[in-house]
Coordinates of N, CA, C and O in Angstrom, one line a residue:
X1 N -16.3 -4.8 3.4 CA -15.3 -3.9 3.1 C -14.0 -4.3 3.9 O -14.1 -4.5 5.2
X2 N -13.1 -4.4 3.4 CA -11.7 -4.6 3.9 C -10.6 -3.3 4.3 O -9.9 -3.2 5.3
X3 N -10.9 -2.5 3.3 CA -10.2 -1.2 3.2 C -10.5 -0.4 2.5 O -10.7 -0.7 1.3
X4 N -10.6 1.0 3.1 CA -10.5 2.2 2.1 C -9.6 2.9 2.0 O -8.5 2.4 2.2
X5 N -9.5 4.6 1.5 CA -8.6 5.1 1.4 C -9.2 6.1 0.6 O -9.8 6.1 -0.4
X6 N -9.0 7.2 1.5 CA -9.4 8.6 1.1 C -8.1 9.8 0.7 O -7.2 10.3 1.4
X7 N -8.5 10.0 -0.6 CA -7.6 10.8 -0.9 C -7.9 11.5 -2.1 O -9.0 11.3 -2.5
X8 N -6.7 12.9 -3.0 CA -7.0 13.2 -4.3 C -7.1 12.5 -5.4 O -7.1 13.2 -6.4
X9 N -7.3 11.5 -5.7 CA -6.4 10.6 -6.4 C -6.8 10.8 -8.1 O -6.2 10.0 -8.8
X10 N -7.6 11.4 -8.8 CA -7.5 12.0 -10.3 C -7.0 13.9 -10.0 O -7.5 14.7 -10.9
X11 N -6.2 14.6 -9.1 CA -5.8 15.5 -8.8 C -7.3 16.8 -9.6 O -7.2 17.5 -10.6
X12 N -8.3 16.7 -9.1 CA -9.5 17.3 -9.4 C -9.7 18.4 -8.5 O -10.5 19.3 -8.7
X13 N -8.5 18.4 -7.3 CA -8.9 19.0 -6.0 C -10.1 18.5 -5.2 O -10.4 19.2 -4.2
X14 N -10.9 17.6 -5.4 CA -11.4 17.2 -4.5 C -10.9 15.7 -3.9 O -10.1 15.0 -4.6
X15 N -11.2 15.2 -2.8 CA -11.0 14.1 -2.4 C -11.8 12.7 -3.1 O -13.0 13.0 -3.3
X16 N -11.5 11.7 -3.4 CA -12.4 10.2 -3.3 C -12.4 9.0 -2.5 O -11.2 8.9 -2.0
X17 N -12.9 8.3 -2.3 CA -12.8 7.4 -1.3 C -12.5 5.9 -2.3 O -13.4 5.5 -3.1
X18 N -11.6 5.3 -2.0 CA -11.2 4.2 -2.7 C -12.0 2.9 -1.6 O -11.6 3.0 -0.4
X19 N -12.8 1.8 -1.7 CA -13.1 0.8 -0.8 C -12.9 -0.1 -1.8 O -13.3 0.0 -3.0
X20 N -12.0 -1.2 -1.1 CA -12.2 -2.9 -1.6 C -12.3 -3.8 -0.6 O -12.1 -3.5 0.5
X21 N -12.5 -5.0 -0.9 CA -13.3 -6.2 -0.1 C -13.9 -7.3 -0.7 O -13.8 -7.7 -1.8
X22 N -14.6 -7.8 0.2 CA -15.6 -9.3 -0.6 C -16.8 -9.0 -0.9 O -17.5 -8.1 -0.5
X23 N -17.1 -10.1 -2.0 CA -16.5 -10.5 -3.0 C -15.8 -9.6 -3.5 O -15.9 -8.4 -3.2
X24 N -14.7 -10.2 -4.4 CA -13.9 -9.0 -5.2 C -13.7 -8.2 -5.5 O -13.0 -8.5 -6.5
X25 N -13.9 -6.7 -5.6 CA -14.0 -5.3 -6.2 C -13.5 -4.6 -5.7 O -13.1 -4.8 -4.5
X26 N -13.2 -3.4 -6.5 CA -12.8 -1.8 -6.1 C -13.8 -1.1 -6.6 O -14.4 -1.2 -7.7
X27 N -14.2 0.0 -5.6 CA -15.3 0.9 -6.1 C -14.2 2.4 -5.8 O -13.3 2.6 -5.0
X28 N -14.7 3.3 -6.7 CA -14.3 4.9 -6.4 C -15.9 5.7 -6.1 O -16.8 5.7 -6.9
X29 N -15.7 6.3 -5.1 CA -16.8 7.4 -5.1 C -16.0 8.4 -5.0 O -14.8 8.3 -4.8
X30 N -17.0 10.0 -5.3 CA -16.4 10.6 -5.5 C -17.0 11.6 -4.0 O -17.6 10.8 -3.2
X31 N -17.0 12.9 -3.5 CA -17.0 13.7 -3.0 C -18.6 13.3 -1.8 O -18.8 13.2 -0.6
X32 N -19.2 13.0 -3.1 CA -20.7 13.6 -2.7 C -20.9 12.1 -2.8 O -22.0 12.0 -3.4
X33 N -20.5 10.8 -2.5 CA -20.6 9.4 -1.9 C -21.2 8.9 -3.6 O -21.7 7.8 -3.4
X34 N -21.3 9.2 -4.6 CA -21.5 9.2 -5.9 C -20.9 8.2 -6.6 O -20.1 8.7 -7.4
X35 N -20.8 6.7 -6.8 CA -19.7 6.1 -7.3 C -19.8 6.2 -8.8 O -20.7 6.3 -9.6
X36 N -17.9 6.2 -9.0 CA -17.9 7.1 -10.3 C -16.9 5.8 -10.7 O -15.9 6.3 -11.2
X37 N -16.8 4.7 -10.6 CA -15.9 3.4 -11.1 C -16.0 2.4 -10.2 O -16.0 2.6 -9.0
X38 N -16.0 0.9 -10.7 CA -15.6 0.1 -9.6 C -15.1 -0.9 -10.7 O -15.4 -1.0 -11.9
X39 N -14.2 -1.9 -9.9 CA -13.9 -2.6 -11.2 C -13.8 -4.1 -10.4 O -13.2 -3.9 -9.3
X40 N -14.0 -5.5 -10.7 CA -13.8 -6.8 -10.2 C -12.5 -7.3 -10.0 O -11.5 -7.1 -10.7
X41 N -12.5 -8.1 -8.7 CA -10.7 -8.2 -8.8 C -10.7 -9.7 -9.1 O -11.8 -10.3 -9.1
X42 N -9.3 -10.4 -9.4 CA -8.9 -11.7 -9.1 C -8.9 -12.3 -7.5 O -8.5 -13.3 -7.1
X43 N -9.5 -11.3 -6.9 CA -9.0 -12.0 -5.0 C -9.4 -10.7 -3.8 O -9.1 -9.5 -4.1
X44 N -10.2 -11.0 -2.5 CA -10.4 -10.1 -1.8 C -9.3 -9.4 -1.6 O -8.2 -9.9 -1.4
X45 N -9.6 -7.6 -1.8 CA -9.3 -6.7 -1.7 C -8.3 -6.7 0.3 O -8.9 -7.0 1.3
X46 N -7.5 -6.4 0.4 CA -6.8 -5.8 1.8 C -6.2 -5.0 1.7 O -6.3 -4.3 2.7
X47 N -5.8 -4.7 1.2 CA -4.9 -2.8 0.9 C -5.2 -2.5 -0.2 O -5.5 -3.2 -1.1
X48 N -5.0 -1.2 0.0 CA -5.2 0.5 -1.1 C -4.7 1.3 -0.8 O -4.5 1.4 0.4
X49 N -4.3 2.3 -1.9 CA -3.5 3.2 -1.9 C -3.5 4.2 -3.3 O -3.9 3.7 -4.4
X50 N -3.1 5.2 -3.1 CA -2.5 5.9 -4.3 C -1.1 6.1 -4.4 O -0.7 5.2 -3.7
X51 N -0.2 6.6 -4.8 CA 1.3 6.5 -5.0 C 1.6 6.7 -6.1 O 1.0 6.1 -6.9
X52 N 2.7 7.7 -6.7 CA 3.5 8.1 -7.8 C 3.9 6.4 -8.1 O 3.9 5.4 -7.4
X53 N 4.2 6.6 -9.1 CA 5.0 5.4 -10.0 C 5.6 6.1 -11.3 O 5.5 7.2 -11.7
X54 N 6.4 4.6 -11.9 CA 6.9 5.2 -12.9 C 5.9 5.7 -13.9 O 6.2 6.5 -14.8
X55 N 4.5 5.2 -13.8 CA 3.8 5.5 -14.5 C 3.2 6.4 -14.7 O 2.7 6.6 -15.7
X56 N 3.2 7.4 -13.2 CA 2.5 8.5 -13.1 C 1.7 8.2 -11.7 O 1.8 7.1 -11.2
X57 N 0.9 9.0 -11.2 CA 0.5 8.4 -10.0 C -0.9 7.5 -10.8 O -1.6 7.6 -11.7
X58 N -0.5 6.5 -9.7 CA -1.6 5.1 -10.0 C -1.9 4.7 -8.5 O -1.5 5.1 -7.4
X59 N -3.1 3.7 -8.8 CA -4.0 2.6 -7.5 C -3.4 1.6 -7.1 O -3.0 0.7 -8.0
X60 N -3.2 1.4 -5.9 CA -2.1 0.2 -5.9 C -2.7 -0.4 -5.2 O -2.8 0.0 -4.0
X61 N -3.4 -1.6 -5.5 CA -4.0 -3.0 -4.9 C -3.4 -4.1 -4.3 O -2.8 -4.9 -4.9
X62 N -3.6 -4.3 -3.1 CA -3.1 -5.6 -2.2 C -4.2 -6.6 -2.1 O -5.2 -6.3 -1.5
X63 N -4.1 -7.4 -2.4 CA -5.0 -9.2 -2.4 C -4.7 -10.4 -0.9 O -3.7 -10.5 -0.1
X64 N -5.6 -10.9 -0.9 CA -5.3 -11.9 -0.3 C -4.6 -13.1 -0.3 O -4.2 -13.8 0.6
X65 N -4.5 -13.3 -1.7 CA -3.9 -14.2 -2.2 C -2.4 -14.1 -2.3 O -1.6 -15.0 -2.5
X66 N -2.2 -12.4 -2.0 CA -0.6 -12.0 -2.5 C -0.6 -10.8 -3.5 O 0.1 -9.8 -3.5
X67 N -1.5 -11.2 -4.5 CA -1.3 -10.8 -5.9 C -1.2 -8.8 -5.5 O -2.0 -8.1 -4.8
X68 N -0.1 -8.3 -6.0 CA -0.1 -6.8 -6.0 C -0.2 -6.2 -7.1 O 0.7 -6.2 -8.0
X69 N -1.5 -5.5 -7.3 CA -1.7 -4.2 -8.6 C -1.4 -3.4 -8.8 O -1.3 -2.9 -7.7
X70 N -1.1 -2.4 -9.8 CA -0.8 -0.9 -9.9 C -1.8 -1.2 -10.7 O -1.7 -2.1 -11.5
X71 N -3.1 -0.2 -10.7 CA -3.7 0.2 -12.0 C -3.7 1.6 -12.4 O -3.0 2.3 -11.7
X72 N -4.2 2.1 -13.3 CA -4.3 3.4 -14.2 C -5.2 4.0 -13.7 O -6.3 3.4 -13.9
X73 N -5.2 5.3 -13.1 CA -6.0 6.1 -12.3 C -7.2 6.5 -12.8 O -8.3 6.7 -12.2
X74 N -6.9 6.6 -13.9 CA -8.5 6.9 -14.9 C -9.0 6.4 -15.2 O -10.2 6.7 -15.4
X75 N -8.5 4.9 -15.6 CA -9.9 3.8 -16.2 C -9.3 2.7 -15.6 O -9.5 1.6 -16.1
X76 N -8.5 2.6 -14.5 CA -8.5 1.2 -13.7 C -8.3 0.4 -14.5 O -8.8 -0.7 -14.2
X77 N -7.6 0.4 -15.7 CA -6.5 -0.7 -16.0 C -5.1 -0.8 -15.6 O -4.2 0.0 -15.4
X78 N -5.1 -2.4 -15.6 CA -4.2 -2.9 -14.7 C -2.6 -2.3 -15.7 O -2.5 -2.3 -16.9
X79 N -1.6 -1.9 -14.7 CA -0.5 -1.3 -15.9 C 0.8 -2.6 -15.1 O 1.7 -3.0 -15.7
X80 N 0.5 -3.1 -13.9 CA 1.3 -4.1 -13.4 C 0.9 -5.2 -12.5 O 0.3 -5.0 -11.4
X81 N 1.4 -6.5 -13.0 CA 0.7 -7.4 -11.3 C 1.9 -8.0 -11.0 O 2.7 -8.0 -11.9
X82 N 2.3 -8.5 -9.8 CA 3.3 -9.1 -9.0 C 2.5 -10.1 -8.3 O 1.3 -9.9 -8.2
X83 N 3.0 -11.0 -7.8 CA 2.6 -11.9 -6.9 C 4.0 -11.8 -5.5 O 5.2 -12.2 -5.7
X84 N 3.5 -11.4 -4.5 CA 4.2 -11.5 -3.2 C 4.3 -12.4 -2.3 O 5.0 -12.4 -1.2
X85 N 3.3 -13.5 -3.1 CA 3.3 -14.8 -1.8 C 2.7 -15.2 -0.8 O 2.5 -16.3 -0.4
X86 N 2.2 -13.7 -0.5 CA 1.4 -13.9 1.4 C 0.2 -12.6 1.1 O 0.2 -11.7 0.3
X87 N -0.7 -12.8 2.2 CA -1.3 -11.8 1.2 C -0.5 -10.0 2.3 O 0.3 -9.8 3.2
X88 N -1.6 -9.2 1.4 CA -0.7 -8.2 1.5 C -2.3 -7.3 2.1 O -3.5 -7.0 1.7
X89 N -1.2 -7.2 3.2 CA -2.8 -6.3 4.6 C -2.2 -4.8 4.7 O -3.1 -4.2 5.4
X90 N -1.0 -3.8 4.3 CA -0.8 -2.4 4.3 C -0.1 -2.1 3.6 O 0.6 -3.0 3.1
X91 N -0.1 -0.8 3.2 CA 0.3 0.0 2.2 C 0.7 1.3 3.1 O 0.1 1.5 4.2
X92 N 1.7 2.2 2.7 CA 2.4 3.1 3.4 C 2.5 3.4 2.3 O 1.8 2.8 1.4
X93 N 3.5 4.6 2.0 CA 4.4 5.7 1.4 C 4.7 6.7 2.6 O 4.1 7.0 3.6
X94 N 6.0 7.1 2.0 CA 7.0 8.4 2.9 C 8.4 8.2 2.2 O 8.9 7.3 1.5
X95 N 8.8 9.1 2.8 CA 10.7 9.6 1.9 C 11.5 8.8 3.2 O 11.9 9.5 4.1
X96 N 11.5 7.9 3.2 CA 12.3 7.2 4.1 C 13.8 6.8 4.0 O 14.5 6.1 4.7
X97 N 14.1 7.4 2.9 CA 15.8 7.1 2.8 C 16.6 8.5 2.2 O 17.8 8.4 1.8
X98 N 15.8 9.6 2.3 CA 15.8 11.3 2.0 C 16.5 11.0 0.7 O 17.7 11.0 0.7
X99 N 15.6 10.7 -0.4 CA 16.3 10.9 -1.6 C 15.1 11.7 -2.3 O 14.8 11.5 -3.5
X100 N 14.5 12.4 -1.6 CA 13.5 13.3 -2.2 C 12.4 12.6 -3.2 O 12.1 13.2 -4.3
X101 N 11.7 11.3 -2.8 CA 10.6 10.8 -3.1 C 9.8 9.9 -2.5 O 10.7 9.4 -1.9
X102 N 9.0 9.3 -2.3 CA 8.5 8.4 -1.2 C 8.5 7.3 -1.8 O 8.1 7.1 -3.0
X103 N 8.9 6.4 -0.8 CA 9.2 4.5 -1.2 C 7.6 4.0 -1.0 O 6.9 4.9 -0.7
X104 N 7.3 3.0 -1.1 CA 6.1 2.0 -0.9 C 6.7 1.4 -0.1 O 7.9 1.0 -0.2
X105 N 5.8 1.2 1.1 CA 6.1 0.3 1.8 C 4.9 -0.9 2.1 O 3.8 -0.7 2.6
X106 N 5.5 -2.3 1.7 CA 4.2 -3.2 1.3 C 4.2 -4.3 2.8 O 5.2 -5.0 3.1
X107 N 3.0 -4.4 3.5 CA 3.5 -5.0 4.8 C 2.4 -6.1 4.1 O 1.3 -5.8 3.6
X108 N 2.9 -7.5 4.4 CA 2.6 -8.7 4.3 C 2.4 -9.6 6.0 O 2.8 -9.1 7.0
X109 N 1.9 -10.8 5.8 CA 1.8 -11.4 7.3 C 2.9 -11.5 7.7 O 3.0 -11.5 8.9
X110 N 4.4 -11.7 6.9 CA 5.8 -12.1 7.8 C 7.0 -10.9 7.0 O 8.1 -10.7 7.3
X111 N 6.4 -10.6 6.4 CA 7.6 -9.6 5.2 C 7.3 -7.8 5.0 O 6.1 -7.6 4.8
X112 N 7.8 -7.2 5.0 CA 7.8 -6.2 4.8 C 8.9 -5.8 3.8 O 10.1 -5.9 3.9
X113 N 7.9 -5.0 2.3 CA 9.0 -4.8 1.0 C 8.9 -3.6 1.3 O 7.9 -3.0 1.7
X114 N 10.2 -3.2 0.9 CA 10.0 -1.4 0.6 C 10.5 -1.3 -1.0 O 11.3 -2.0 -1.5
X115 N 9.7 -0.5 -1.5 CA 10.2 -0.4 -3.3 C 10.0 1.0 -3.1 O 9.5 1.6 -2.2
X116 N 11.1 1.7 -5.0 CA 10.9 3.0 -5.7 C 9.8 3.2 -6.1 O 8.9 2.4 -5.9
X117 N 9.7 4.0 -6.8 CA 8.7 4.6 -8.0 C 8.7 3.5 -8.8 O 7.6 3.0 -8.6
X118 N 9.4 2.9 -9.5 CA 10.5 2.1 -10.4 C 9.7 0.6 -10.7 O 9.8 -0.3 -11.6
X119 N 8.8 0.7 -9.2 CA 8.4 -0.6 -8.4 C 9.7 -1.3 -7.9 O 9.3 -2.4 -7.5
X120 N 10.8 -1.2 -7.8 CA 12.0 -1.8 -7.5 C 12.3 -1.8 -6.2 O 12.2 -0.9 -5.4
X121 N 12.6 -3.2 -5.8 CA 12.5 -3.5 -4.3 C 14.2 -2.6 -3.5 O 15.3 -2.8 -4.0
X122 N 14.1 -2.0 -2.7 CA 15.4 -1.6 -1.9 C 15.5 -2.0 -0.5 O 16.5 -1.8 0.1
X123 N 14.6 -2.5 0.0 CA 14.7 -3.1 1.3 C 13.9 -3.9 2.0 O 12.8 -3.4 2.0
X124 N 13.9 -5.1 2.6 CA 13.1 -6.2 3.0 C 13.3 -6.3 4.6 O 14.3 -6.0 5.2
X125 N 11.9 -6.9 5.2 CA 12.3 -7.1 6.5 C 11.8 -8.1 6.7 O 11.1 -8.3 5.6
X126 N 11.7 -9.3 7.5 CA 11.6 -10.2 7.5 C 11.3 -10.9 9.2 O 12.1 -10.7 10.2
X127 N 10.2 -11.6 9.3 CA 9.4 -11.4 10.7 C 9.4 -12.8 11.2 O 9.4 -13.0 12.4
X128 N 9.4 -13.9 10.4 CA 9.1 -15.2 10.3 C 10.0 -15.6 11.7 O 11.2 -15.3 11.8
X129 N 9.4 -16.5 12.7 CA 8.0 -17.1 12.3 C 7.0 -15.9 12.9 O 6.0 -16.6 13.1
X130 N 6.8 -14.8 13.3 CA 6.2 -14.0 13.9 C 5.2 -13.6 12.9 O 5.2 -14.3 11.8
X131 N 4.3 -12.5 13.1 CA 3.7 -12.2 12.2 C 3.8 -10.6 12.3 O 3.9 -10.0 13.4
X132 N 3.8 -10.0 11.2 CA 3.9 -7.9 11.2 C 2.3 -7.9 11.2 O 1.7 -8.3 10.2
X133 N 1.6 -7.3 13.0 CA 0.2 -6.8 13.0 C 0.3 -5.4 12.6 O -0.8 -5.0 12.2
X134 N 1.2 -4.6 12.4 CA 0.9 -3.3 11.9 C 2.5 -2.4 11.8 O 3.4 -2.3 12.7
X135 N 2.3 -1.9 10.7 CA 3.4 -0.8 10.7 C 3.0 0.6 10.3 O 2.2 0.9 9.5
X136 N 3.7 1.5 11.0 CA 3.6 2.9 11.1 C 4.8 3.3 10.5 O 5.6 2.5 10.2
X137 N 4.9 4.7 10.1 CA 5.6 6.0 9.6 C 5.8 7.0 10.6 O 4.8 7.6 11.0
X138 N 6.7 7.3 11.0 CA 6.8 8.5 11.9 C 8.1 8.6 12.2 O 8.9 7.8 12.4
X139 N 8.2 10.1 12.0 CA 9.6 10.7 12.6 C 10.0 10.4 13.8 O 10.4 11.4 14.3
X140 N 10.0 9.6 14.5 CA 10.7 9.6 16.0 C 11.5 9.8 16.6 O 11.3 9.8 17.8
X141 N 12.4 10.1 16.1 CA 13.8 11.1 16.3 C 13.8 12.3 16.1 O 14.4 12.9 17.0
X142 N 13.3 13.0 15.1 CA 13.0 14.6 15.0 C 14.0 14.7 14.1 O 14.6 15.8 14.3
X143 N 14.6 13.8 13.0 CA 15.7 14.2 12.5 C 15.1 14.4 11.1 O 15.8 14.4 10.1
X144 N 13.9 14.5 11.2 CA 13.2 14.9 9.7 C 13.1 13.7 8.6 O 12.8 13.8 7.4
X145 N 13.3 13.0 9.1 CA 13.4 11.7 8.1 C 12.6 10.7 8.9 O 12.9 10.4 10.1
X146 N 11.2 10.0 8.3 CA 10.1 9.0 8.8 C 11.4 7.9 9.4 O 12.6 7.8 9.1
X147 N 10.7 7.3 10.1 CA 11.2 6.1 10.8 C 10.1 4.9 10.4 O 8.9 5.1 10.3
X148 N 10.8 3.3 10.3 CA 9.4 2.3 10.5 C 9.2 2.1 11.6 O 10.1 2.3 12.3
X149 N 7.8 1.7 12.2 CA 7.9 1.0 13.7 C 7.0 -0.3 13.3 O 6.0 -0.1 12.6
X150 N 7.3 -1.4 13.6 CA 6.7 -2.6 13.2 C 6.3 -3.2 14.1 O 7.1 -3.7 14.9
X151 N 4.8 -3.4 14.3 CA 4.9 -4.5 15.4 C 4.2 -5.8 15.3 O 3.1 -6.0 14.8
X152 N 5.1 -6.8 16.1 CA 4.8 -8.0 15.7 C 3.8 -8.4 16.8 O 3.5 -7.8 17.8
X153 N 3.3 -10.1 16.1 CA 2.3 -11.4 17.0 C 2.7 -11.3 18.3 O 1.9 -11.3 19.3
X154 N 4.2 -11.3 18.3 CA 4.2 -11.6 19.8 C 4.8 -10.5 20.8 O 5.4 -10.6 21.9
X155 N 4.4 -9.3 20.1 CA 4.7 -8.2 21.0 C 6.2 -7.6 21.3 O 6.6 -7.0 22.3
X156 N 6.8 -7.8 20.2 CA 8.3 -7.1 20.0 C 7.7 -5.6 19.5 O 6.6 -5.4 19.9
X157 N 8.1 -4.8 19.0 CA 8.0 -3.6 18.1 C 9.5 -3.5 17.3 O 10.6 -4.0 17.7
X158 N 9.4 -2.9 16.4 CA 11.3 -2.7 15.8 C 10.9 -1.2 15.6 O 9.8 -0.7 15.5
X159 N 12.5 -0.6 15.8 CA 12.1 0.5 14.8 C 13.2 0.8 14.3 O 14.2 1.1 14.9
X160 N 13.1 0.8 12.6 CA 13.9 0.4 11.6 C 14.0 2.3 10.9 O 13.2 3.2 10.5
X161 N 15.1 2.3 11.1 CA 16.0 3.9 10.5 C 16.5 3.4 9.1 O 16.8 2.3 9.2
X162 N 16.7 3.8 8.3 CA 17.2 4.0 6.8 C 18.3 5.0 6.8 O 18.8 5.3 5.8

């Protein structure tokens, strides 16, 4: 297992637990640890998530290879793939630029994309030659609007306001 992710994600009011990993797959269980889908990927699983899209809310898959999925919440077909290059180790969402909906934020080994609903990229960060070990969401200022905090290989941290 690489990653999971517990959430509503067919809006049932109950929660499911999303895990992917090696060999290739996504599995969904549901409440009662019951798997109720899994489906084979092109590449080990490292991030998951759920997230509005233009599509409606969908599963958004990160690979090792790079490759990024949006699939279709109910039968896990694929509705988009991108290739990012590097592979892709977190998944965020939050309203980070207060336009009243939450961006994706896609953290890679040296890059960090922020996209819309739209999947449309609005902001990039850029780490090279360092590497982004992890990024957070949090208000840190108290001014009601998430903040990034990023921190890198060699022990800088940023913290990136919108």
């Amino acid at each position: 297992i690489r990653d999971r992710y517990i959430n509503d994600i067919n809006d049932d009011g109950k929660k499911e637990i999303l895990v992917g990993g090696r060999p290739p797959f996504l599995m969904i269980m549901n409440h009662n640890l019951n798997v109720i889908a899994t489906k084979g990927t092109k590449a080990s699983i490292l991030a998951i998530t759920d997230a509005e899209t233009q599509w409606g809310k969908a599963i958004l898959v990160g690979c090792r290879t790079g490759l990024f999925w949006v699939l279709d919440v109910n039968t896990l077909r694929e509705i988009f793939v991108r290739d990012l290059l590097e592979p892709i180790t977190q998944f965020l969402h939050a309203d980070i630029n207060r336009d009243g909906q939450s961006e994706i934020i896609i953290s890679n080994w040296t890059r960090l994309h922020i996209i819309n609903k739209a999947l449309a990229r609005i902001a990039a960060f850029e780490a090279k030659p360092e590497w982004i070990k992890k990024t957070l969401v949090h208000d840190v200022n108290f001014d009601g609007t998430p903040e990034l905090i990023i921190g890198l290989s060699n022990g800088d941290v940023y913290l990136v306001e919108f």
